[in-house]
Amino acid sequence: MTLYNLKGRHLVWLVDYTREDILHIIETGIMFKRRYYAGERVIPVLSGRTIAMIFEKPSTRTRVSFDVAAWQLGAKAISLSWNELQLGRGETIGDTARTLSRYVDGIVARVREHGKIVELSRYSRVPVINGLSDLVHPVQALGDYMTIMEKKGRIEGLKIVFVGDGTDNVLHSLLLAGSKLGAHLVVASPRELRPSKEILDHALEAARDTGGTIEIVDNPEDAVAGADIIYTDVWVSMGQEAIAEKKIELLKQYQVNSRLMEKAGSRALFMHCLPAKRGQEVTDDVIDGPQSIVWDQAENRLHVQKAILALLIP
Ligand code: CP
Ligand code: NVA
């Protein structure tokens, strides 16, 4: 199997990845999935390698899918919580990165503040992969675009509408990757909760080269017409508990329910990175309904992360 050019790279927020890099990861994910279902459970391209996974926040999908992905590539993953490392007692991120990279071949980390991932990648001599920060969730977006590719056969030119919290980390990654892939991205969010300017600037610049577009609007009902994908995420992300009440109040008109899906039309598929707060950002009938692809989306985290590990880990 030939895997080109990404060896040794960090995956921090995808701004430094080209359209071709992203498509290569997606296509490699699809290949791993196909081979898995053809009976090749283990493809040991990373045999003998070790991956450290550091979690500063809870995780179901990221933790388990990276652990299984490593196993299916012949590597071993070690899952660690921030506070059980000396990090919790004040050892610096730099010293931790320098030490871990003498033991392991790659580091996956989920952190509260994005700067911590940047700091890890600065001092690590093995690839650092962002498993979610407050700013972005790049491995989620890669899995999601793999899912869209599978379901729709393309990404370029599709209308992808995110309804809800415009400051959301998953949305930021969907914007960064989707703009490179030529998607038409629409964000329906309240004015008080708009995407980060830094992220938007990067996404707009990428869209100029690919024919993609980015539109930010107030009204979800107008936004969803003719959509290929309707995407939402929780209104209160991990770490935002103190502002929960205010966000819920701002977002109450932004629920994805059957009325909104009807306005979107039958072509629209429903996506959510999960975990969902059922009854808040999405109703049961939508997430469990015929247009929902959330379980395929969750599964694809495994296959796309095999691609990421196989391509990046030397
Ligand atoms: N979507 C996602 O990253 O889920 P977890 O928080 O369970 O890892
Ligand atoms: N926006 C959510 C995503 C969880 C995968 C959060 O940060 O909590």
Short mmCIF file of C-alpha atoms and ligand atoms in Angstrom, two decimals:
data_model
loop_
_atom_site.label_atom_id
_atom_site.label_comp_id
_atom_site.label_asym_id
_atom_site.label_seq_id
_atom_site.Cartn_x
_atom_site.Cartn_y
_atom_site.Cartn_z
CA MET A 1 0.00 0.00 0.00
CA THR A 2 1.47 3.42 -0.90
CA LEU A 3 0.61 6.27 1.42
CA TYR A 4 2.02 9.58 0.22
CA ASN A 5 3.60 12.64 1.74
CA LEU A 6 1.93 13.22 5.11
CA LYS A 7 4.39 11.25 7.27
CA GLY A 8 5.55 13.18 10.30
CA ARG A 9 2.94 15.96 9.94
CA HIS A 10 0.92 17.27 12.88
CA LEU A 11 -2.86 17.59 12.47
CA VAL A 12 -3.74 20.66 14.50
CA TRP A 13 -6.48 22.50 12.57
CA LEU A 14 -6.16 21.61 8.84
CA VAL A 15 -5.28 25.16 7.73
CA ASP A 16 -1.91 23.80 6.59
CA TYR A 17 -3.47 20.87 4.67
CA THR A 18 -4.23 21.18 0.96
CA ARG A 19 -7.39 20.09 -0.81
CA GLU A 20 -5.42 17.09 -2.13
CA ASP A 21 -4.19 16.15 1.37
CA ILE A 22 -7.76 16.20 2.69
CA LEU A 23 -9.14 14.22 -0.25
CA HIS A 24 -6.33 11.70 0.14
CA ILE A 25 -7.24 11.17 3.81
CA ILE A 26 -10.93 10.74 2.91
CA GLU A 27 -10.19 8.32 0.06
CA THR A 28 -7.81 6.33 2.30
CA GLY A 29 -10.56 6.16 4.95
CA ILE A 30 -13.00 4.81 2.36
CA MET A 31 -10.39 2.24 1.29
CA PHE A 32 -9.84 1.10 4.91
CA LYS A 33 -13.61 0.76 5.39
CA ARG A 34 -14.02 -1.26 2.20
CA ARG A 35 -11.18 -3.59 3.13
CA TYR A 36 -12.57 -4.00 6.67
CA TYR A 37 -15.92 -5.15 5.28
CA ALA A 38 -14.14 -7.42 2.80
CA GLY A 39 -12.76 -9.27 5.83
CA GLU A 40 -9.42 -7.55 6.43
CA ARG A 41 -9.98 -6.58 10.04
CA VAL A 42 -6.31 -5.84 10.64
CA ILE A 43 -4.02 -4.13 8.11
CA PRO A 44 -0.81 -3.89 10.10
CA VAL A 45 0.88 -0.90 8.42
CA LEU A 46 1.78 0.50 11.87
CA SER A 47 2.93 -2.70 13.46
CA GLY A 48 5.16 -2.07 16.48
CA ARG A 49 4.09 1.60 16.82
CA THR A 50 2.57 3.16 19.93
CA ILE A 51 0.14 6.08 20.21
CA ALA A 52 -0.43 8.10 23.41
CA MET A 53 -3.91 9.59 23.78
CA ILE A 54 -4.36 12.41 26.31
CA PHE A 55 -7.86 13.50 27.31
CA GLU A 56 -8.52 16.69 29.23
CA LYS A 57 -12.27 16.33 28.59
CA PRO A 58 -14.67 13.36 28.38
CA SER A 59 -14.93 11.33 25.16
CA THR A 60 -16.72 8.23 23.90
CA ARG A 61 -16.24 8.24 20.12
CA THR A 62 -12.77 9.77 19.88
CA ARG A 63 -11.27 7.65 22.63
CA VAL A 64 -12.69 4.32 21.51
CA SER A 65 -12.38 4.85 17.75
CA PHE A 66 -8.71 5.91 17.96
CA ASP A 67 -7.94 2.98 20.26
CA VAL A 68 -9.62 0.51 17.88
CA ALA A 69 -8.09 2.24 14.84
CA ALA A 70 -4.60 1.79 16.30
CA TRP A 71 -5.32 -1.88 17.02
CA GLN A 72 -6.61 -2.49 13.48
CA LEU A 73 -3.35 -1.02 12.13
CA GLY A 74 -1.22 -3.24 14.34
CA ALA A 75 -0.31 -0.42 16.75
CA LYS A 76 -0.94 0.00 20.46
CA ALA A 77 -2.79 2.99 21.94
CA ILE A 78 -2.42 4.19 25.52
CA SER A 79 -5.34 6.27 26.81
CA LEU A 80 -4.43 8.77 29.51
CA SER A 81 -6.36 11.47 31.28
CA TRP A 82 -4.69 14.85 31.70
CA ASN A 83 -4.85 14.74 35.47
CA GLU A 84 -3.27 11.33 35.85
CA LEU A 85 -0.20 12.61 34.05
CA GLN A 86 2.23 15.00 35.76
CA LEU A 87 0.54 17.66 33.61
CA GLY A 88 -2.14 17.72 36.29
CA ARG A 89 0.53 18.69 38.85
CA GLY A 90 2.02 21.42 36.69
CA GLU A 91 4.64 19.74 34.51
CA THR A 92 4.78 21.87 31.38
CA ILE A 93 3.19 20.83 28.11
CA GLY A 94 6.57 21.25 26.43
CA ASP A 95 8.35 18.89 28.83
CA THR A 96 5.49 16.38 28.54
CA ALA A 97 5.66 16.48 24.74
CA ARG A 98 9.43 16.08 24.74
CA THR A 99 9.20 13.09 27.10
CA LEU A 100 6.28 11.32 25.41
CA SER A 101 7.86 11.65 22.00
CA ARG A 102 10.83 9.61 23.27
CA TYR A 103 8.40 6.73 23.97
CA VAL A 104 5.60 6.85 21.42
CA ASP A 105 5.20 7.36 17.67
CA GLY A 106 2.20 9.69 17.78
CA ILE A 107 0.12 11.73 20.23
CA VAL A 108 -3.65 12.29 20.07
CA ALA A 109 -4.87 14.98 22.48
CA ARG A 110 -8.22 16.46 23.46
CA VAL A 111 -7.71 19.75 25.28
CA ARG A 112 -9.71 22.60 26.74
CA GLU A 113 -7.80 25.49 25.15
CA HIS A 114 -6.59 25.23 21.56
CA GLY A 115 -3.24 26.77 22.53
CA LYS A 116 -2.39 23.56 24.39
CA ILE A 117 -2.48 21.55 21.14
CA VAL A 118 -0.31 24.15 19.45
CA GLU A 119 2.12 23.93 22.37
CA LEU A 120 2.20 20.10 22.25
CA SER A 121 2.91 20.16 18.53
CA ARG A 122 5.69 22.72 19.00
CA TYR A 123 7.65 20.46 21.33
CA SER A 124 6.73 16.98 20.10
CA ARG A 125 8.97 15.29 17.57
CA VAL A 126 6.21 12.82 16.69
CA PRO A 127 2.90 13.79 15.03
CA VAL A 128 0.34 15.45 17.30
CA ILE A 129 -3.29 14.93 16.27
CA ASN A 130 -6.01 17.21 17.64
CA GLY A 131 -8.85 15.12 19.09
CA LEU A 132 -10.90 18.31 19.80
CA SER A 133 -10.08 21.70 21.28
CA ASP A 134 -12.37 24.59 22.15
CA LEU A 135 -11.64 26.04 18.68
CA VAL A 136 -11.77 23.07 16.27
CA HIS A 137 -12.42 19.32 15.86
CA PRO A 138 -10.56 18.41 12.65
CA VAL A 139 -10.78 14.60 12.86
CA GLN A 140 -14.56 14.93 13.21
CA ALA A 141 -14.77 17.05 10.06
CA LEU A 142 -12.62 14.56 8.13
CA GLY A 143 -14.92 11.70 9.14
CA ASP A 144 -17.94 13.82 8.25
CA TYR A 145 -16.68 14.68 4.77
CA MET A 146 -15.87 10.99 4.25
CA THR A 147 -19.50 10.24 5.15
CA ILE A 148 -20.80 12.94 2.79
CA MET A 149 -18.57 11.56 0.01
CA GLU A 150 -20.01 8.07 0.60
CA LYS A 151 -23.62 9.23 0.68
CA LYS A 152 -23.59 11.89 -2.04
CA GLY A 153 -20.64 10.80 -4.20
CA ARG A 154 -19.03 14.26 -3.99
CA ILE A 155 -18.51 17.27 -1.74
CA GLU A 156 -17.84 20.02 -4.28
CA GLY A 157 -20.93 22.10 -4.98
CA LEU A 158 -23.06 20.59 -2.20
CA LYS A 159 -25.11 22.85 0.05
CA ILE A 160 -24.19 22.11 3.65
CA VAL A 161 -26.23 24.02 6.23
CA PHE A 162 -25.15 24.19 9.87
CA VAL A 163 -27.98 25.26 12.16
CA GLY A 164 -27.23 26.45 15.70
CA ASP A 165 -24.18 27.64 17.59
CA GLY A 166 -21.98 29.56 15.13
CA THR A 167 -19.04 29.47 17.57
CA ASP A 168 -19.04 25.65 17.63
CA ASN A 169 -15.68 23.86 17.30
CA VAL A 170 -17.04 21.19 14.93
CA LEU A 171 -18.57 23.89 12.71
CA HIS A 172 -15.18 25.65 12.58
CA SER A 173 -13.58 22.47 11.24
CA LEU A 174 -16.42 21.89 8.78
CA LEU A 175 -15.78 25.43 7.47
CA LEU A 176 -11.99 24.98 7.23
CA ALA A 177 -12.19 21.63 5.42
CA GLY A 178 -15.39 22.27 3.44
CA SER A 179 -14.08 25.50 1.95
CA LYS A 180 -11.02 23.60 0.65
CA LEU A 181 -13.34 20.99 -0.87
CA GLY A 182 -15.51 23.53 -2.71
CA ALA A 183 -18.71 23.11 -0.67
CA HIS A 184 -21.42 25.77 -0.33
CA LEU A 185 -21.50 26.27 3.42
CA VAL A 186 -24.35 28.09 5.11
CA VAL A 187 -24.37 28.88 8.84
CA ALA A 188 -27.72 29.79 10.42
CA SER A 189 -26.96 31.18 13.87
CA PRO A 190 -27.95 34.05 16.13
CA ARG A 191 -25.88 37.24 15.68
CA GLU A 192 -24.39 36.83 19.15
CA LEU A 193 -22.96 33.41 18.19
CA ARG A 194 -21.05 33.79 14.93
CA PRO A 195 -17.98 31.77 13.83
CA SER A 196 -14.51 32.93 14.85
CA LYS A 197 -13.19 35.65 12.54
CA GLU A 198 -9.83 33.91 12.28
CA ILE A 199 -11.51 30.69 11.10
CA LEU A 200 -13.80 32.55 8.70
CA ASP A 201 -10.87 34.44 7.17
CA HIS A 202 -9.02 31.17 6.50
CA ALA A 203 -12.13 29.50 5.12
CA LEU A 204 -13.01 32.45 2.86
CA GLU A 205 -9.48 32.50 1.49
CA ALA A 206 -9.64 28.76 0.73
CA ALA A 207 -13.09 29.10 -0.86
CA ARG A 208 -11.76 31.71 -3.30
CA ASP A 209 -9.53 29.04 -4.86
CA THR A 210 -12.08 26.21 -4.96
CA GLY A 211 -15.34 27.90 -5.95
CA GLY A 212 -16.77 27.17 -2.51
CA THR A 213 -18.92 29.74 -0.73
CA ILE A 214 -19.67 30.68 2.88
CA GLU A 215 -22.85 32.42 3.92
CA ILE A 216 -23.82 33.43 7.46
CA VAL A 217 -27.52 34.08 8.05
CA ASP A 218 -29.93 34.59 10.96
CA ASN A 219 -32.94 32.61 9.81
CA PRO A 220 -32.72 28.78 9.82
CA GLU A 221 -35.93 28.32 7.83
CA ASP A 222 -34.68 30.32 4.84
CA ALA A 223 -31.22 28.76 5.14
CA VAL A 224 -32.22 25.12 4.81
CA ALA A 225 -34.13 25.29 1.50
CA GLY A 226 -32.54 22.95 -1.06
CA ALA A 227 -29.88 21.72 1.37
CA ASP A 228 -27.96 18.50 0.79
CA ILE A 229 -26.89 18.29 4.43
CA ILE A 230 -28.39 19.73 7.62
CA TYR A 231 -25.86 19.63 10.45
CA THR A 232 -26.15 20.59 14.07
CA ASP A 233 -24.24 20.18 17.32
CA VAL A 234 -24.99 20.70 21.00
CA TRP A 235 -25.82 24.23 22.10
CA VAL A 236 -23.61 23.95 25.17
CA SER A 237 -20.19 22.50 24.43
CA MET A 238 -17.92 20.90 27.03
CA GLY A 239 -16.51 23.62 29.25
CA GLN A 240 -19.34 26.12 28.57
CA GLU A 241 -21.51 25.14 31.52
CA ALA A 242 -21.29 28.64 33.04
CA ILE A 243 -22.92 30.24 29.98
CA ALA A 244 -25.36 27.39 29.32
CA GLU A 245 -28.51 29.29 30.21
CA LYS A 246 -27.64 32.26 28.02
CA LYS A 247 -26.79 30.05 25.03
CA ILE A 248 -29.95 27.98 25.33
CA GLU A 249 -32.01 31.19 25.35
CA LEU A 250 -30.21 32.52 22.25
CA LEU A 251 -30.56 29.24 20.37
CA LYS A 252 -34.14 28.21 21.08
CA GLN A 253 -35.30 29.12 17.55
CA TYR A 254 -32.53 26.95 16.05
CA GLN A 255 -33.76 23.45 16.86
CA VAL A 256 -33.57 20.93 14.01
CA ASN A 257 -37.06 19.36 14.09
CA SER A 258 -39.37 17.74 11.55
CA ARG A 259 -40.76 21.14 10.48
CA LEU A 260 -37.27 22.36 9.60
CA MET A 261 -36.41 19.07 7.83
CA GLU A 262 -39.59 19.42 5.80
CA LYS A 263 -38.50 22.89 4.71
CA ALA A 264 -35.12 21.44 3.76
CA GLY A 265 -36.72 18.81 1.52
CA SER A 266 -36.25 15.10 1.00
CA ARG A 267 -32.72 15.36 -0.46
CA ALA A 268 -31.36 16.69 2.84
CA LEU A 269 -29.51 14.27 5.12
CA PHE A 270 -29.23 15.01 8.82
CA MET A 271 -25.82 14.95 10.54
CA HIS A 272 -24.65 15.46 14.13
CA CYS A 273 -21.17 14.80 15.51
CA LEU A 274 -22.69 13.42 18.75
CA PRO A 275 -23.15 13.34 21.67
CA ALA A 276 -26.60 14.89 21.08
CA LYS A 277 -28.81 16.55 23.63
CA ARG A 278 -32.06 15.07 22.36
CA GLY A 279 -34.99 17.46 22.60
CA GLN A 280 -32.70 20.48 22.59
CA GLU A 281 -30.75 21.06 19.33
CA VAL A 282 -32.47 18.09 17.63
CA THR A 283 -35.70 16.20 18.19
CA ASP A 284 -35.92 12.39 18.46
CA ASP A 285 -37.95 12.07 15.26
CA VAL A 286 -35.17 13.75 13.24
CA ILE A 287 -32.13 12.02 14.75
CA ASP A 288 -33.92 8.65 14.60
CA GLY A 289 -35.65 9.43 11.30
CA PRO A 290 -35.01 8.24 7.72
CA GLN A 291 -32.88 11.26 6.74
CA SER A 292 -30.46 10.82 9.67
CA ILE A 293 -27.02 9.36 8.95
CA VAL A 294 -25.52 9.92 12.41
CA TRP A 295 -24.52 6.29 13.06
CA ASP A 296 -22.67 5.94 9.76
CA GLN A 297 -21.06 9.24 10.63
CA ALA A 298 -19.97 7.92 14.03
CA GLU A 299 -18.66 4.70 12.46
CA ASN A 300 -16.61 6.59 9.91
CA ARG A 301 -14.57 8.19 12.68
CA LEU A 302 -12.92 4.76 13.01
CA HIS A 303 -12.08 4.36 9.34
CA VAL A 304 -10.94 7.93 8.72
CA GLN A 305 -8.75 7.84 11.82
CA LYS A 306 -7.10 4.67 10.53
CA ALA A 307 -6.29 6.74 7.44
CA ILE A 308 -4.98 9.64 9.54
CA LEU A 309 -2.77 7.40 11.69
CA ALA A 310 -1.51 5.34 8.74
CA LEU A 311 -0.69 8.46 6.72
CA LEU A 312 0.87 10.59 9.47
CA ILE A 313 2.68 8.21 11.82
CA PRO A 314 6.17 7.48 10.48
N1 CP B 1 -17.94 13.41 18.30
C1 CP B 1 -17.04 13.16 19.26
O1 CP B 1 -15.87 13.57 19.19
O2 CP B 1 -17.52 12.45 20.32
P1 CP B 1 -16.80 12.16 21.71
O3 CP B 1 -16.85 13.44 22.51
O4 CP B 1 -17.61 11.06 22.32
O5 CP B 1 -15.38 11.75 21.45
N1 NVA B 2 -19.07 20.98 20.39
C1 NVA B 2 -19.01 19.78 21.17
C2 NVA B 2 -18.46 18.66 20.36
C3 NVA B 2 -18.32 17.34 21.08
C4 NVA B 2 -17.74 16.26 20.22
C5 NVA B 2 -18.16 20.03 22.39
O1 NVA B 2 -17.10 20.65 22.27
O2 NVA B 2 -18.57 19.64 23.48
#
